[in-house]
Short mmCIF file of C-alpha atoms in Angstrom, two decimals:
data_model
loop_
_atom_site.label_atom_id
_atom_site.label_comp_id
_atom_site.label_asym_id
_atom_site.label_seq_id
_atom_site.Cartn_x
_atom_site.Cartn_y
_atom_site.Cartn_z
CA UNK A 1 23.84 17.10 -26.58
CA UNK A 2 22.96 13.79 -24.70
CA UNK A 3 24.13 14.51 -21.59
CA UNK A 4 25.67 16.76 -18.45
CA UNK A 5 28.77 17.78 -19.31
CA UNK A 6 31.67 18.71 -16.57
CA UNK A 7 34.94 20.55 -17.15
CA UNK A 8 37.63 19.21 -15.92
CA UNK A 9 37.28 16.03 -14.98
CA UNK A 10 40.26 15.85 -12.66
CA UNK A 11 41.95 19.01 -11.22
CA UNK A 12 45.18 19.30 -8.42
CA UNK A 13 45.97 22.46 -6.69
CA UNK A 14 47.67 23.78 -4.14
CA UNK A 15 46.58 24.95 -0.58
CA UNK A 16 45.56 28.91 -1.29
CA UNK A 17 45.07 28.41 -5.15
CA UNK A 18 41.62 29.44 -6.81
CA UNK A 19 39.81 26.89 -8.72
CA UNK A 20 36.94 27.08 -12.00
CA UNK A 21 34.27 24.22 -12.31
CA UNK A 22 32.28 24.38 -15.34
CA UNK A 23 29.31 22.44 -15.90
CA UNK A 24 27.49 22.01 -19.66
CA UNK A 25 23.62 20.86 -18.40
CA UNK A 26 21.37 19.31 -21.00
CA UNK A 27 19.49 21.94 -23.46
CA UNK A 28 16.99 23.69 -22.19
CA UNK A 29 16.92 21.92 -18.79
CA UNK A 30 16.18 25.35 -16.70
CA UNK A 31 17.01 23.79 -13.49
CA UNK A 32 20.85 23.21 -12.33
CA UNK A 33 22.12 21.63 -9.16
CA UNK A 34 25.56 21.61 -8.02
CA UNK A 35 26.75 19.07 -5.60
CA UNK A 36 29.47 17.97 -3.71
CA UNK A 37 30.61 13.94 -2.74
CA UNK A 38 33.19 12.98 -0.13
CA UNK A 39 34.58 9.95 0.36
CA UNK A 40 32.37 7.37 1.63
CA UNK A 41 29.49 9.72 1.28
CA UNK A 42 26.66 10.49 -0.68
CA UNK A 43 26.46 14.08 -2.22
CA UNK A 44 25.48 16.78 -0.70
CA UNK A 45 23.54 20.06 -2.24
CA UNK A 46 25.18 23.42 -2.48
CA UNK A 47 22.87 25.41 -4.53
CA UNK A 48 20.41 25.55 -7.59
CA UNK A 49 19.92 27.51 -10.46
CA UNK A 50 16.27 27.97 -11.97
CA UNK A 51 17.58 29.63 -15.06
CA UNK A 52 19.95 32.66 -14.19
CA UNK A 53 18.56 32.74 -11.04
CA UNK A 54 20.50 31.46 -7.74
CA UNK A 55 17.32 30.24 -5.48
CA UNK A 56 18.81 28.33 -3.26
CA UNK A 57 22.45 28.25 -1.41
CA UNK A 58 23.66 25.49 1.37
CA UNK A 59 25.16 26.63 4.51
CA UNK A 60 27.92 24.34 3.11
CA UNK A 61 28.54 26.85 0.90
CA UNK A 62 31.41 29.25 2.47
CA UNK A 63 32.28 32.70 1.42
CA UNK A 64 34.86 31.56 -0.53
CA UNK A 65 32.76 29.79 -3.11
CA UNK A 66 30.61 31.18 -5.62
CA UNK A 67 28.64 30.43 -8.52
CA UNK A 68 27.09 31.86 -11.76
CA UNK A 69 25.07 30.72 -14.19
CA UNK A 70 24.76 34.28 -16.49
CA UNK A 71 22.70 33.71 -19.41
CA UNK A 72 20.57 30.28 -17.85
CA UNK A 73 22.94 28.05 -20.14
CA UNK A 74 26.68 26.65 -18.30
CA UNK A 75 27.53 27.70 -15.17
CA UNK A 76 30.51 27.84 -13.47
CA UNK A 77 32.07 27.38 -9.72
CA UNK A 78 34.76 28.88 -7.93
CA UNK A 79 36.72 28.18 -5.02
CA UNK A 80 38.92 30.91 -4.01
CA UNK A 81 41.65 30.19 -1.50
CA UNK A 82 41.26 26.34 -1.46
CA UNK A 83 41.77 23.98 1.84
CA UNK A 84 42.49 20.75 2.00
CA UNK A 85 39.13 20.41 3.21
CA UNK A 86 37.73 21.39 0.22
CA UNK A 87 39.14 17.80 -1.98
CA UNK A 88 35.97 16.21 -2.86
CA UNK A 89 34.31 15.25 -6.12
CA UNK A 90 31.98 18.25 -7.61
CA UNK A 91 28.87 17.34 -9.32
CA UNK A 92 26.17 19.02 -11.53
CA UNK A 93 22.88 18.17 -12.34
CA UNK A 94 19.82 19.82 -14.56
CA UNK A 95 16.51 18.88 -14.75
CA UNK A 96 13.27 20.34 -16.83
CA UNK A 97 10.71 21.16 -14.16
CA UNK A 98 8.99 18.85 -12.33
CA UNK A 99 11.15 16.26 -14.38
CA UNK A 100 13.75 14.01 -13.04
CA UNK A 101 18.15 14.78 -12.69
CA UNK A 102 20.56 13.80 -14.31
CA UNK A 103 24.12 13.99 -13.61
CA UNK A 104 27.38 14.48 -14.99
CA UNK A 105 30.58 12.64 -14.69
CA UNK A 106 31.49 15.24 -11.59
CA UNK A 107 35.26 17.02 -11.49
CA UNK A 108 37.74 15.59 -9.20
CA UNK A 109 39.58 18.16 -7.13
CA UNK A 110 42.30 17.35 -5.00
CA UNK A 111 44.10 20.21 -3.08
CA UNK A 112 47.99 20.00 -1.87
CA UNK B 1 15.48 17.71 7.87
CA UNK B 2 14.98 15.32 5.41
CA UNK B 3 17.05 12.15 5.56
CA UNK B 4 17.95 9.18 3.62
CA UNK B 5 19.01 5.85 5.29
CA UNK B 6 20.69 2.70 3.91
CA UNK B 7 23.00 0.03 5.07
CA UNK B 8 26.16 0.45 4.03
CA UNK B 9 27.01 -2.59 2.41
CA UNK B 10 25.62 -6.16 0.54
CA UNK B 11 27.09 -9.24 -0.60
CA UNK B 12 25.55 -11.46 -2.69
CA UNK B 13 26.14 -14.28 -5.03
CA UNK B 14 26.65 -14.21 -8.37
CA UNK B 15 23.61 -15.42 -10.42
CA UNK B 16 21.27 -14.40 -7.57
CA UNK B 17 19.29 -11.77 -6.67
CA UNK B 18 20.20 -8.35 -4.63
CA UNK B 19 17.87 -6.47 -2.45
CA UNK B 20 19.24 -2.97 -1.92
CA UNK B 21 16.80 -1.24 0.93
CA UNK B 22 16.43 2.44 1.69
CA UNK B 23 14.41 4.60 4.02
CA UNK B 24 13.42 7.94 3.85
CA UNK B 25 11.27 11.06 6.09
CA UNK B 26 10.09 13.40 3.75
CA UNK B 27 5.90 12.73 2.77
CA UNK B 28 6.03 15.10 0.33
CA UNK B 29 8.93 12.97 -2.07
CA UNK B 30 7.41 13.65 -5.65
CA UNK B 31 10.28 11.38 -7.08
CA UNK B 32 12.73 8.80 -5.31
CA UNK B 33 15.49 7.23 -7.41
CA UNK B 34 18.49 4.48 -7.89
CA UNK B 35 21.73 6.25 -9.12
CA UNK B 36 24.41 3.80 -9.31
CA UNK B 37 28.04 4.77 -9.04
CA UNK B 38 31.28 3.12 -9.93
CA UNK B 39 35.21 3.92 -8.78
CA UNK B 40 35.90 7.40 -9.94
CA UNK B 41 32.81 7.80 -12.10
CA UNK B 42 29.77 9.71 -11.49
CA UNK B 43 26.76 8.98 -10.79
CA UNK B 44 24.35 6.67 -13.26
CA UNK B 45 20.89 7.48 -13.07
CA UNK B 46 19.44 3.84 -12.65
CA UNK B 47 15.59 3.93 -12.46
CA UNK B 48 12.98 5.77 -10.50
CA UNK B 49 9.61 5.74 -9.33
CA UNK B 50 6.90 8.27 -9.20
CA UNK B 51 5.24 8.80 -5.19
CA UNK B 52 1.83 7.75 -6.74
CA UNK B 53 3.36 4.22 -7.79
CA UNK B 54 4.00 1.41 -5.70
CA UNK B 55 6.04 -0.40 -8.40
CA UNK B 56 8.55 -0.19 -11.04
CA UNK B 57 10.20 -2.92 -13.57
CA UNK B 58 12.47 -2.18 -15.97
CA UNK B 59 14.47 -5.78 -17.24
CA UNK B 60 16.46 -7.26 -14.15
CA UNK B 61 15.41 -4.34 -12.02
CA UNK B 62 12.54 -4.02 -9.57
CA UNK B 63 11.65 -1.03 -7.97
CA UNK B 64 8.91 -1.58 -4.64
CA UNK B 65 7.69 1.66 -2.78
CA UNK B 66 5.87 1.51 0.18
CA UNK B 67 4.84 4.92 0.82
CA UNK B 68 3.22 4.43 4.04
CA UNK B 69 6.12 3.27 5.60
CA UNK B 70 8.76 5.57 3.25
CA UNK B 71 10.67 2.30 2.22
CA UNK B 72 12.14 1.70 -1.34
CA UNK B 73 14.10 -1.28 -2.85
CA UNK B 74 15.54 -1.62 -5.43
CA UNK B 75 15.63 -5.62 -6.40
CA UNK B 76 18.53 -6.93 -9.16
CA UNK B 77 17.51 -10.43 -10.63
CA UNK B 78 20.57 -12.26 -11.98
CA UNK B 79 23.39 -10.02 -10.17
CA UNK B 80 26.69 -10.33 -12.39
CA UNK B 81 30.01 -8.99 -11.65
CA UNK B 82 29.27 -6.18 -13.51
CA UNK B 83 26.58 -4.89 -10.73
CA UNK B 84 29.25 -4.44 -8.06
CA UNK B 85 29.49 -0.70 -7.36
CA UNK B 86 27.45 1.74 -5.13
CA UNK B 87 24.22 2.54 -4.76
CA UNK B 88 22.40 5.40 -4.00
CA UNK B 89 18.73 5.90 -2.82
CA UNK B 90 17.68 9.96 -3.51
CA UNK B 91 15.09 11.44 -2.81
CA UNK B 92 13.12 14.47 -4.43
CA UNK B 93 10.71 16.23 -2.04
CA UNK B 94 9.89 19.45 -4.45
CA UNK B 95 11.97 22.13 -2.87
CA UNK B 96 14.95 24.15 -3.88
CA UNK B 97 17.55 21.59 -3.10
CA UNK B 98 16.76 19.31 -5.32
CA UNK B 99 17.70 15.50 -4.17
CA UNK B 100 18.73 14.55 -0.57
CA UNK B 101 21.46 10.77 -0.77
CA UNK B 102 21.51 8.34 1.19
CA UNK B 103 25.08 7.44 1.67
CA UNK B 104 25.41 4.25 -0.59
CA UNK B 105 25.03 0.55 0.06
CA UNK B 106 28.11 -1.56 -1.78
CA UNK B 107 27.19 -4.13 -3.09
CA UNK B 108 29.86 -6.71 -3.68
CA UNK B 109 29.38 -9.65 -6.03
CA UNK B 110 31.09 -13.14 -4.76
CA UNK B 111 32.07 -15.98 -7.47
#
């Protein structure tokens, strides 16, 4: 595995729909960021994994999303009940500690 | 909070060089980095520089720091039409929430 890997890269749904991210980080990278980019923006943090563990959560991060990461390896993000608010592009990132990011290709999601 | 500044765009000429600037607040950046980004793709990790260097060169790209005044460039020699996308300073100040963006420069190439 060379790389971050994202699943899907492109998802439409509509308005109310729930939604699965999943993100693939580099072996044995124990640290995973997800992300989120708007248009015309740079990303913005929603919350980190060291391992299983969720440390850290953005107040951007509403109710209706949550995230796993269950045995330290993928993890996954949901967004239940989407808005159109919530179109942006969704991007994951793992590191070793103390050791630089890197990201993956991101999931598109555009909500009807 | 921490915060990331750059301006928004750059246009240069092909064949010469591009000065991308950014600005940043937090001291205690272990890390700051290039990503570059192209239409509908995510984001390339470019280069970086450790806080405890003041340069970086890697080929056609130079990376200054100036830590007393929390200013990084990143410097393209040769810029080709290949170079036009965005670019995006980050910053890595330790904590649980990993890298804080600036929100891009463009850089557009002209003929």
């Amino acid at each position: 595995d060379t790389g971050v890997s994202q699943d899907p890269r492109h998802k439409i749904t509509k308005r109310g729909q729930n939604v699965t991210f999943r993100c693939d980080p580099i072996s044995e990278h124990n640290r995973l960021y997800w992300y989120r980019q708007t248009l015309g923006q740079g990303p913005e943090f929603l919350t980190y994994f060291q391992n299983e563990a969720q440390l850290e959560k953005s107040r951007l991060l509403s109710d209706r999303f949550s995230a796993e990461r269950p045995k330290g390896s993928f993890s996954t993000l949901e967004i239940q009940r989407t808005e159109q608010g919530d179109s942006a592009m969704y991007l994951c990132a793992s590191g070793g500690v103390g050791e630089k990011l890197f990201f993956g290709s991101g999931t598109q999601l555009s909500v009807l | 909070g921490e915060d990331v500044e750059q301006s928004l765009f750059l246009s240069v000429r092909e064949g010469d060089s591009s000065v991308i600037n950014c600005t940043y607040t937090d001291s205690s950046s272990t890390y700051l980095y290039w990503y570059k980004q192209e239409p509908g793709a995510g984001l390339q990790l470019l280069t970086y520089i450790f806080s405890n260097m003041d340069m970086k060169q890697d080929q056609r790209l130079t990376v200054l720091l100036n830590k007393k005044d929390k200013h990084l460039s990143l410097r393209i020699a040769d810029t080709q039409t290949g170079d036009s996308a965005i670019y995006f300073c980050a910053e890595d100040g330790g904590g649980a929430d990993g890298l804080t963006f600036g929100k891009g420069t463009h850089l557009i190439i002209q003929p």
